[in-house]
PDB file of C-alpha atoms in Angstrom:
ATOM      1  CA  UNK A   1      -7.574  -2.567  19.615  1.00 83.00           C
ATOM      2  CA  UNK A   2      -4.901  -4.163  17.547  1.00 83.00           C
ATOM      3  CA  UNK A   3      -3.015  -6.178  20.076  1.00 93.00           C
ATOM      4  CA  UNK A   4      -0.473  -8.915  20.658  1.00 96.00           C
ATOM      5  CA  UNK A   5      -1.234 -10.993  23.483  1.00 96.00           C
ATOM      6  CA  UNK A   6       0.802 -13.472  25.714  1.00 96.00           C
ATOM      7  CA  UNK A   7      -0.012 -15.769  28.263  1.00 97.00           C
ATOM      8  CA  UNK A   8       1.315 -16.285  30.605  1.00 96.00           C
ATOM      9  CA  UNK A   9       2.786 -12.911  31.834  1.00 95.00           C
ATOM     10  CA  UNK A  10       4.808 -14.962  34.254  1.00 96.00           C
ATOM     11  CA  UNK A  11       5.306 -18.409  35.259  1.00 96.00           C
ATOM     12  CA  UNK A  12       7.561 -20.562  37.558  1.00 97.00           C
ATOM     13  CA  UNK A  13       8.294 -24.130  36.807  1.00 96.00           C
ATOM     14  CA  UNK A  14      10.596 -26.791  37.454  1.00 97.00           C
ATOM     15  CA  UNK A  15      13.248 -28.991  35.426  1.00 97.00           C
ATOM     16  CA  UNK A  16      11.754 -30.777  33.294  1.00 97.00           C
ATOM     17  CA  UNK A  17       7.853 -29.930  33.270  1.00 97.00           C
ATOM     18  CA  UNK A  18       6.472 -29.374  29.557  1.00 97.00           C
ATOM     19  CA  UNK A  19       5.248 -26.097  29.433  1.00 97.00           C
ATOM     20  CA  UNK A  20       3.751 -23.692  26.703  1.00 98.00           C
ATOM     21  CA  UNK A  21       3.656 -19.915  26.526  1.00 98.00           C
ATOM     22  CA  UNK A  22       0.548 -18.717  24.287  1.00 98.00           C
ATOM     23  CA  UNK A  23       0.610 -16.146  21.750  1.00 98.00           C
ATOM     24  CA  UNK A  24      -2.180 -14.869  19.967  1.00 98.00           C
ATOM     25  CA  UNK A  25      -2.317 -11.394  17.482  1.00 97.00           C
ATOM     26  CA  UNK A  26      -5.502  -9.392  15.908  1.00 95.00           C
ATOM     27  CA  UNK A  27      -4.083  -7.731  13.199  1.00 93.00           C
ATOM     28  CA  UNK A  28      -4.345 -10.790  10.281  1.00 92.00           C
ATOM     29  CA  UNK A  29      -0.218 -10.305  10.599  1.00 92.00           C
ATOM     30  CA  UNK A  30       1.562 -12.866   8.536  1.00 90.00           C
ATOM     31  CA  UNK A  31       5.027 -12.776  10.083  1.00 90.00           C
ATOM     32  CA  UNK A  32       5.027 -13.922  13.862  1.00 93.00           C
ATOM     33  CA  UNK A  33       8.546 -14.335  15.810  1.00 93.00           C
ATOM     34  CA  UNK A  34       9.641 -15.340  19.480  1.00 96.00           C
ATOM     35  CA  UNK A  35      12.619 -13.532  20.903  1.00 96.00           C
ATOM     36  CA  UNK A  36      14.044 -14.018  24.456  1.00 96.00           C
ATOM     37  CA  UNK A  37      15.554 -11.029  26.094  1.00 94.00           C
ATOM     38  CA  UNK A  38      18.499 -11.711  28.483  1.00 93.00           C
ATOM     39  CA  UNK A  39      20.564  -8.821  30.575  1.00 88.00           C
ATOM     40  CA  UNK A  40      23.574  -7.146  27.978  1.00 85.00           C
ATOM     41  CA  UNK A  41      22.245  -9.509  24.797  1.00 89.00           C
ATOM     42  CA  UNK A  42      19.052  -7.940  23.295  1.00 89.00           C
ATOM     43  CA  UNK A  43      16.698  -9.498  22.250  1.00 92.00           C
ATOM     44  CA  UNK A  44      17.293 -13.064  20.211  1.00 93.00           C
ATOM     45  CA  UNK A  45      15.570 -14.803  18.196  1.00 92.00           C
ATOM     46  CA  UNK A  46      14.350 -18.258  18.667  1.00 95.00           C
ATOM     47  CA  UNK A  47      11.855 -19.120  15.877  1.00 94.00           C
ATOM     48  CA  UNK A  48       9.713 -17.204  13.301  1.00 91.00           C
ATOM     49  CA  UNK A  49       6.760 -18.256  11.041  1.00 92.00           C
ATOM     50  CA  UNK A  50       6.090 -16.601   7.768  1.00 88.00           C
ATOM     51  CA  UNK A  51       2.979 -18.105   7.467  1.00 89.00           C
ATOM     52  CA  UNK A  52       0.538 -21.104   8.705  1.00 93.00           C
ATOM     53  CA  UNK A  53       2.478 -24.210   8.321  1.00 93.00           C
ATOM     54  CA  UNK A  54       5.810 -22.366   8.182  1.00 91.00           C
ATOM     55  CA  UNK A  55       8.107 -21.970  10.577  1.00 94.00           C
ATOM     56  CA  UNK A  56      12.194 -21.604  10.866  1.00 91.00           C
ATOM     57  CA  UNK A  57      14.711 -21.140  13.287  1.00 92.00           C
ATOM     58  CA  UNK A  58      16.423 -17.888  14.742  1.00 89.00           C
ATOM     59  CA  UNK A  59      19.496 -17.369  16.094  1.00 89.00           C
ATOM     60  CA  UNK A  60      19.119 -19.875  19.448  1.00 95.00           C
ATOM     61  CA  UNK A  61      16.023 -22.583  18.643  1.00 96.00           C
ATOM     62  CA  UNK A  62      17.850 -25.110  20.652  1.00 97.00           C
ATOM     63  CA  UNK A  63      15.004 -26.370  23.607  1.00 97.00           C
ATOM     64  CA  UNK A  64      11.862 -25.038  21.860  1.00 98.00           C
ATOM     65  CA  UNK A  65       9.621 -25.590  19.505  1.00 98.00           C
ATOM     66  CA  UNK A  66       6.637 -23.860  17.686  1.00 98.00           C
ATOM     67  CA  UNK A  67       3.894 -24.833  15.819  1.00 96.00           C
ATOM     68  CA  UNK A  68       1.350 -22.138  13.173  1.00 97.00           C
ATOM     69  CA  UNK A  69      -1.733 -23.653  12.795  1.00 97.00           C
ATOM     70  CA  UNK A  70      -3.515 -20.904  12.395  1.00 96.00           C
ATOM     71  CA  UNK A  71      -2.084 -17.204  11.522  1.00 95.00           C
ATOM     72  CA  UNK A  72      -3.337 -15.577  14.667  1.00 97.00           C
ATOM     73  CA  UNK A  73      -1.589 -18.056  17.094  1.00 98.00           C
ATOM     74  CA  UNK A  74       2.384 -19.200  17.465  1.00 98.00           C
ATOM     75  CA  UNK A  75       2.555 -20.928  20.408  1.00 98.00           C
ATOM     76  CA  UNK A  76       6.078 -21.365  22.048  1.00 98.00           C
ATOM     77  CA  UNK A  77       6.750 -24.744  23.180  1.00 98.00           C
ATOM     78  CA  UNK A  78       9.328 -26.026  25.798  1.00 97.00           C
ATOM     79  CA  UNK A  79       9.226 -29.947  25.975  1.00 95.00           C
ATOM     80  CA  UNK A  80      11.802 -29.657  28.716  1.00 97.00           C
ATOM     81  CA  UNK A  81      12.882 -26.825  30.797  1.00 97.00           C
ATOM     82  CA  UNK A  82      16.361 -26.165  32.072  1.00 97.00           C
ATOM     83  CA  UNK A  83      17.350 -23.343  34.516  1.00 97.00           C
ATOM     84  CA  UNK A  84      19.413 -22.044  31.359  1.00 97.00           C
ATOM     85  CA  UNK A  85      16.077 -21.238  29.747  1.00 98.00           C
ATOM     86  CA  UNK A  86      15.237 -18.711  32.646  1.00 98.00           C
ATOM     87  CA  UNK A  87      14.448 -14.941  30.133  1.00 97.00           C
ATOM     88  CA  UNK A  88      11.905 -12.750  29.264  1.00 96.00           C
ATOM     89  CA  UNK A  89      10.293 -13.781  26.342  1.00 97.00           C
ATOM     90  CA  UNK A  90       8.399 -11.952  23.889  1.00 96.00           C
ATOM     91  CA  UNK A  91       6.123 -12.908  21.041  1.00 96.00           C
ATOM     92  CA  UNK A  92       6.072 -10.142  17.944  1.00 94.00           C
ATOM     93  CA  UNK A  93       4.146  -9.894  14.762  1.00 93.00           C
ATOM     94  CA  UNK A  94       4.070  -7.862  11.708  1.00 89.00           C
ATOM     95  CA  UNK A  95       2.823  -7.716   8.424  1.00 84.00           C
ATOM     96  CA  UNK A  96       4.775  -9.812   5.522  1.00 70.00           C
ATOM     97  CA  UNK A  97       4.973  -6.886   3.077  1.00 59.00           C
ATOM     98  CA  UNK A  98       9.372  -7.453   2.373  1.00 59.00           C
ATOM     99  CA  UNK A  99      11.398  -6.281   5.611  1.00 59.00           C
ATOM    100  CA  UNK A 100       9.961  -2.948   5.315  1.00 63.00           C
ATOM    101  CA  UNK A 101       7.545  -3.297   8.783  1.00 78.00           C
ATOM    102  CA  UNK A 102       7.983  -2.877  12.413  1.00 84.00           C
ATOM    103  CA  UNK A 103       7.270  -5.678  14.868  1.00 88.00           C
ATOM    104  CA  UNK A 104       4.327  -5.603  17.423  1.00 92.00           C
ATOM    105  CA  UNK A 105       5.759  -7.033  20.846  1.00 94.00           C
ATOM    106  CA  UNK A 106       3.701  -8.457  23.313  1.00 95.00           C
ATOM    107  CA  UNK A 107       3.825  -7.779  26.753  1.00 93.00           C
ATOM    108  CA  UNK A 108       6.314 -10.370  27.608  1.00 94.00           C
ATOM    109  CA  UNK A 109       6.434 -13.453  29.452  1.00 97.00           C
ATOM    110  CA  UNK A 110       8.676 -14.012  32.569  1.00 96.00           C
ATOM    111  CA  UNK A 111       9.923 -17.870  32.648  1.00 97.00           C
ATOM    112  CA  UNK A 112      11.939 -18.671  35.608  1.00 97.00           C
ATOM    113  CA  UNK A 113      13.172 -22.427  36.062  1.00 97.00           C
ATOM    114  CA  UNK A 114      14.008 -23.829  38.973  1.00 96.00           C
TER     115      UNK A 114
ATOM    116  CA  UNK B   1      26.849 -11.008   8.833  1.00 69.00           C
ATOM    117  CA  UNK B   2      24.703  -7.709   9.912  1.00 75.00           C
ATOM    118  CA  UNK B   3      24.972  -6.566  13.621  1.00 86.00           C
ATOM    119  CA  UNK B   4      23.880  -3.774  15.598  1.00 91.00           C
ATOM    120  CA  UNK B   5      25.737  -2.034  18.159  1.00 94.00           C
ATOM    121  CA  UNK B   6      24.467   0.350  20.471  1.00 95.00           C
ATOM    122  CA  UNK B   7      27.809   1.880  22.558  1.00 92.00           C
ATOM    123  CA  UNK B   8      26.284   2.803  26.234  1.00 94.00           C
ATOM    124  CA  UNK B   9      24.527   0.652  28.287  1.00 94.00           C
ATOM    125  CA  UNK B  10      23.538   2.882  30.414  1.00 96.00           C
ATOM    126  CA  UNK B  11      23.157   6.550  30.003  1.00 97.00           C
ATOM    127  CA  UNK B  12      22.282   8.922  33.142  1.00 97.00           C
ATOM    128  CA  UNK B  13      21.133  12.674  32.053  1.00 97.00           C
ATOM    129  CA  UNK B  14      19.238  15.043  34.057  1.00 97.00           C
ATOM    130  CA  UNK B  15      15.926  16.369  33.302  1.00 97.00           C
ATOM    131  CA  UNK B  16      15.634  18.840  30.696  1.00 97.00           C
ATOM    132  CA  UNK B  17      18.643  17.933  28.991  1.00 97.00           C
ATOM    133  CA  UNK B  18      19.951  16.760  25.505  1.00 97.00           C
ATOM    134  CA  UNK B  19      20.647  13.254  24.841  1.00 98.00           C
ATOM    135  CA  UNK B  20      21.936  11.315  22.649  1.00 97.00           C
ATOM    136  CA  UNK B  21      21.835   7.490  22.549  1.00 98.00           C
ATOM    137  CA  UNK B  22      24.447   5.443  19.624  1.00 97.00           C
ATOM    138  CA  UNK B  23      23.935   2.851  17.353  1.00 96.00           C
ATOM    139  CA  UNK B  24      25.929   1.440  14.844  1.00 95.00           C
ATOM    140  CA  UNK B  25      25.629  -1.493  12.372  1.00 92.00           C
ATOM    141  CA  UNK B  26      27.055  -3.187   9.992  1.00 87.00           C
ATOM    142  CA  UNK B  27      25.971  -4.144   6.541  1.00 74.00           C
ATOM    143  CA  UNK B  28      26.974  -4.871   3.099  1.00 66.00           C
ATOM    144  CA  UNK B  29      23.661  -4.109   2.261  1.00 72.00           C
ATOM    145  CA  UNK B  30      20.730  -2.127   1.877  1.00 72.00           C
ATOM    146  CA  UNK B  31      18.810  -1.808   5.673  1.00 81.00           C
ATOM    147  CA  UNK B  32      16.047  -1.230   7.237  1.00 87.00           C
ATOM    148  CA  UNK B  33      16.777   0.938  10.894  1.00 91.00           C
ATOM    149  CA  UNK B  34      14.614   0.734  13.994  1.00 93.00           C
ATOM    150  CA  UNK B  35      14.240   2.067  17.242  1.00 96.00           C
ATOM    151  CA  UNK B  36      12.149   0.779  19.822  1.00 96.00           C
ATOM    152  CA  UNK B  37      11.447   1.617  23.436  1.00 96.00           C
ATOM    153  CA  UNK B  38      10.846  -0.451  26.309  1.00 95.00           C
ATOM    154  CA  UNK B  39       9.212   0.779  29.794  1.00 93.00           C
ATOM    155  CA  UNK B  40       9.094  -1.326  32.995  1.00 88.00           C
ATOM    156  CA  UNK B  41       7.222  -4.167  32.701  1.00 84.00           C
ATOM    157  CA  UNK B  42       5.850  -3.240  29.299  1.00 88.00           C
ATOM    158  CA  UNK B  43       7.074  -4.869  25.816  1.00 89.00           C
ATOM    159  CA  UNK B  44       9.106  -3.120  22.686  1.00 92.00           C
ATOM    160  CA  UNK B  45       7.049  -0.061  21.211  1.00 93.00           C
ATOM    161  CA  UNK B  46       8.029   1.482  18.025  1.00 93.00           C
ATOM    162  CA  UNK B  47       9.689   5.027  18.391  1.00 95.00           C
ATOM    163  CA  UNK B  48      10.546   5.584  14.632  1.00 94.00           C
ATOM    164  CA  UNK B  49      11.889   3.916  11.370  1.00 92.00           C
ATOM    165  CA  UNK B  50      13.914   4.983   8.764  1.00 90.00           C
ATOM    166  CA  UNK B  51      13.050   3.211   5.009  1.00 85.00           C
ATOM    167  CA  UNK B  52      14.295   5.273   2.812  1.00 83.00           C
ATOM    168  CA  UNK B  53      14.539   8.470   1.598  1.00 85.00           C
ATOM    169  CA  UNK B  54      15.046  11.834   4.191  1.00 87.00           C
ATOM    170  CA  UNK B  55      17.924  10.515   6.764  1.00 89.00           C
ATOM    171  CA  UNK B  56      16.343  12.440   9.533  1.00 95.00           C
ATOM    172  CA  UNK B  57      14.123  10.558  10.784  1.00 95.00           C
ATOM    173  CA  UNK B  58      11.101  11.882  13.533  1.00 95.00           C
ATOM    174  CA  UNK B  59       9.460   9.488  15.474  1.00 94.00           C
ATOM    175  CA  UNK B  60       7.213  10.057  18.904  1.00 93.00           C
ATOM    176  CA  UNK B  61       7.337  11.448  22.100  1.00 93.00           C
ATOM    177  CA  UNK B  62       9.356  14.466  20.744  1.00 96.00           C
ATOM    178  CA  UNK B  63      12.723  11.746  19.738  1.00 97.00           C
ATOM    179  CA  UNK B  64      14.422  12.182  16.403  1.00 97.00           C
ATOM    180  CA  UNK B  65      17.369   9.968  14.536  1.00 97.00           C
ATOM    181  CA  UNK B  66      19.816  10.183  11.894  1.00 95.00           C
ATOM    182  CA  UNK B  67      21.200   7.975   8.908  1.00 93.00           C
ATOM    183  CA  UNK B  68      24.209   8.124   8.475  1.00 92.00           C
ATOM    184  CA  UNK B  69      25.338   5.523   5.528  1.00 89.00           C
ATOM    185  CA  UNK B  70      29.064   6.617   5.595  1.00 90.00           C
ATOM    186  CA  UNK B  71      29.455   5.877   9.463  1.00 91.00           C
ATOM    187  CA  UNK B  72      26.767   3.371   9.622  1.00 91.00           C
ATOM    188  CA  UNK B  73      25.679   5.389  12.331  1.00 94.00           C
ATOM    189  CA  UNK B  74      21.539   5.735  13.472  1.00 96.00           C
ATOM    190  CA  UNK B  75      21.834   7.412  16.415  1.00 97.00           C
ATOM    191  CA  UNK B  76      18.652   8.683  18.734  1.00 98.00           C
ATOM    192  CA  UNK B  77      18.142  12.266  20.245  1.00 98.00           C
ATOM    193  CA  UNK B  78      15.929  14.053  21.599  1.00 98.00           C
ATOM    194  CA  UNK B  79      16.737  17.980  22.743  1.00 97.00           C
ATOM    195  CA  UNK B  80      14.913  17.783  26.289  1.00 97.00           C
ATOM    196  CA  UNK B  81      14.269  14.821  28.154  1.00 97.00           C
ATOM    197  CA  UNK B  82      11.169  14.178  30.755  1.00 96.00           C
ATOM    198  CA  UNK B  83      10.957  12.244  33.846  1.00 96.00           C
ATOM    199  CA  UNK B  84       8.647   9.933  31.799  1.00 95.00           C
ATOM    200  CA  UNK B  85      11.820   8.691  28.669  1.00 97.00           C
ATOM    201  CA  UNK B  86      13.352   6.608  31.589  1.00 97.00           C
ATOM    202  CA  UNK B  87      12.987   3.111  29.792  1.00 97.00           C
ATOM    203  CA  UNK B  88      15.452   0.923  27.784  1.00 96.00           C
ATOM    204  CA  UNK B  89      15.932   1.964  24.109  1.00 97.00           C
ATOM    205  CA  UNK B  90      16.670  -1.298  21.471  1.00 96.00           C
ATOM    206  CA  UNK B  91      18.248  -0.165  18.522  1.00 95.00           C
ATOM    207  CA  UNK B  92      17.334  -2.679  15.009  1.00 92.00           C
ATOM    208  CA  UNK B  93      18.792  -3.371  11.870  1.00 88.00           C
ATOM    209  CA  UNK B  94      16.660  -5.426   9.072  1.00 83.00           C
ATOM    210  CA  UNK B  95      18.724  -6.145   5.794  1.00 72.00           C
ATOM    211  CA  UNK B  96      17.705  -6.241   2.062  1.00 63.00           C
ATOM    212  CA  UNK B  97      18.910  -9.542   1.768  1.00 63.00           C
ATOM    213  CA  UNK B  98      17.673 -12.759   1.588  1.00 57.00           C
ATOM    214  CA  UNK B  99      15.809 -14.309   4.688  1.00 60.00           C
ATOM    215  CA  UNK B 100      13.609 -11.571   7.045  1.00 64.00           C
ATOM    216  CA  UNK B 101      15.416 -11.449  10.359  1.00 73.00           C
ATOM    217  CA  UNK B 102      15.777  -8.567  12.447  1.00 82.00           C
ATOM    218  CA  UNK B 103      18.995  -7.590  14.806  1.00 87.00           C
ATOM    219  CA  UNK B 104      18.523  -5.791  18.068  1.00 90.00           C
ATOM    220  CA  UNK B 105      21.199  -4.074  19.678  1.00 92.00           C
ATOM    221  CA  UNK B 106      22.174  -5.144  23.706  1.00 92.00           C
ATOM    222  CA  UNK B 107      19.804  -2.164  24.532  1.00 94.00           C
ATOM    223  CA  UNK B 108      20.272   1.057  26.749  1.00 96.00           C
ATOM    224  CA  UNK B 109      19.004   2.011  29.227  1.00 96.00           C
ATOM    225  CA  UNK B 110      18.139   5.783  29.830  1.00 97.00           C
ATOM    226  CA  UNK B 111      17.731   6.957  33.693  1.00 97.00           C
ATOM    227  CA  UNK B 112      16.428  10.323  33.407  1.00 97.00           C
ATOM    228  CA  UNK B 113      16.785  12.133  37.126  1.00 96.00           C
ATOM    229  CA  UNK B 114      15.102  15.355  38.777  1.00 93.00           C
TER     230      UNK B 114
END
């Protein structure tokens, strides 16, 4: 079954504590993205990778980071958590054929920081 | 700059009824239009796309859209709503220019009721 899949689904942590959300697809996608979704603002974008090795920043990278080692993972870094990071995040693939594609969405990830 | 404006945040209907849910964007550009819907708990499905070509656009679960280049209009119907549509519907706009990003709209959120 062609799938995104995150990991986490939710997670509490405190200031501070390094954490990383996983996300892993099965559909040899080249395009991967993270997005946050807060109440009344959509869904933003904090990083996308258009292939291993390349990465870029959305609309609101500022406390994260990424890496693309290998196309089916784009793991979503937080070196250190502040309450102001507190969202539902979701990983999303699709295939790099122009801007023609939809997006696959995970199931989401629930970060709260205390 | 393209954005994506979806003009209810909420929209109550009973069951059985019409609905109709807005988007607007705005481009200088070529798009790319989107609509995706999220239930409870679940992440972003696709419900349809328009590319190019017929601006009616039919998508699943019975839901239908329209181009509209002169108003920069997109907006999502369907002629009898279920129980079952109650979720929150993102609109999306991806551009012909350079760059692949994707805007989402703030998202509405459909209560359907007995």
């Amino acid at each position: 079954e062609a799938q995104v899949t995150q990991n986490p689904r939710y997670l509490i942590t405190v200031t501070g504590k390094k954490l990383t959300v996983t996300c892993s697809q099965n559909m040899n996608h080249e395009y991967m993205s993270w997005y946050r979704q807060d109440p009344g603002l959509g869904l933003r974008q904090i990083y996308y990778s258009m292939n291993v090795e390349v990465t870029d920043k959305g609309d609101v990278p500022e406390g994260y980071k990424v890496s693309r080692k290998e196309k089916r993972n784009f793991p979503l870094i937080l070196e250190s958590p502040s309450p102001n990071q507190t969202s539902l995040y979701f990983c999303a693939s699709s295939l790099f054929t122009g801007r023609r594609t939809e997006a696959f969405f995970g199931q989401g990830t629930r970060l709260t920081v205390v | 700059a393209q954005s994506v404006t979806q003009l209810d945040s909420q929209v109550p209907v009973f069951e059985e009824a019409p609905v109709e849910l807005r988007c607007n964007y705005s481009s200088s550009v070529s798009v790319y239009l989107f609509w995706y819907v999220q239930y409870p708990n679940q992440g972003l499905q696709l419900l349809l796309k328009y590319l190019s070509g017929s601006t009616l656009v039919k998508g699943i679960n019975g839901f239908e859209a329209e181009f509209n280049k002169s108003q920069t209009s997109f907006h999502l119907r369907k002629p009898s709503v279920h129980i079952s549509d109650t979720a929150e519907y993102f609109c999306a706009v991806t551009s012909n220019t350079g760059g692949f990003k994707t805007i989402f709209g703030a998202g509405t959120r459909l209560f359907v009721k007995a």
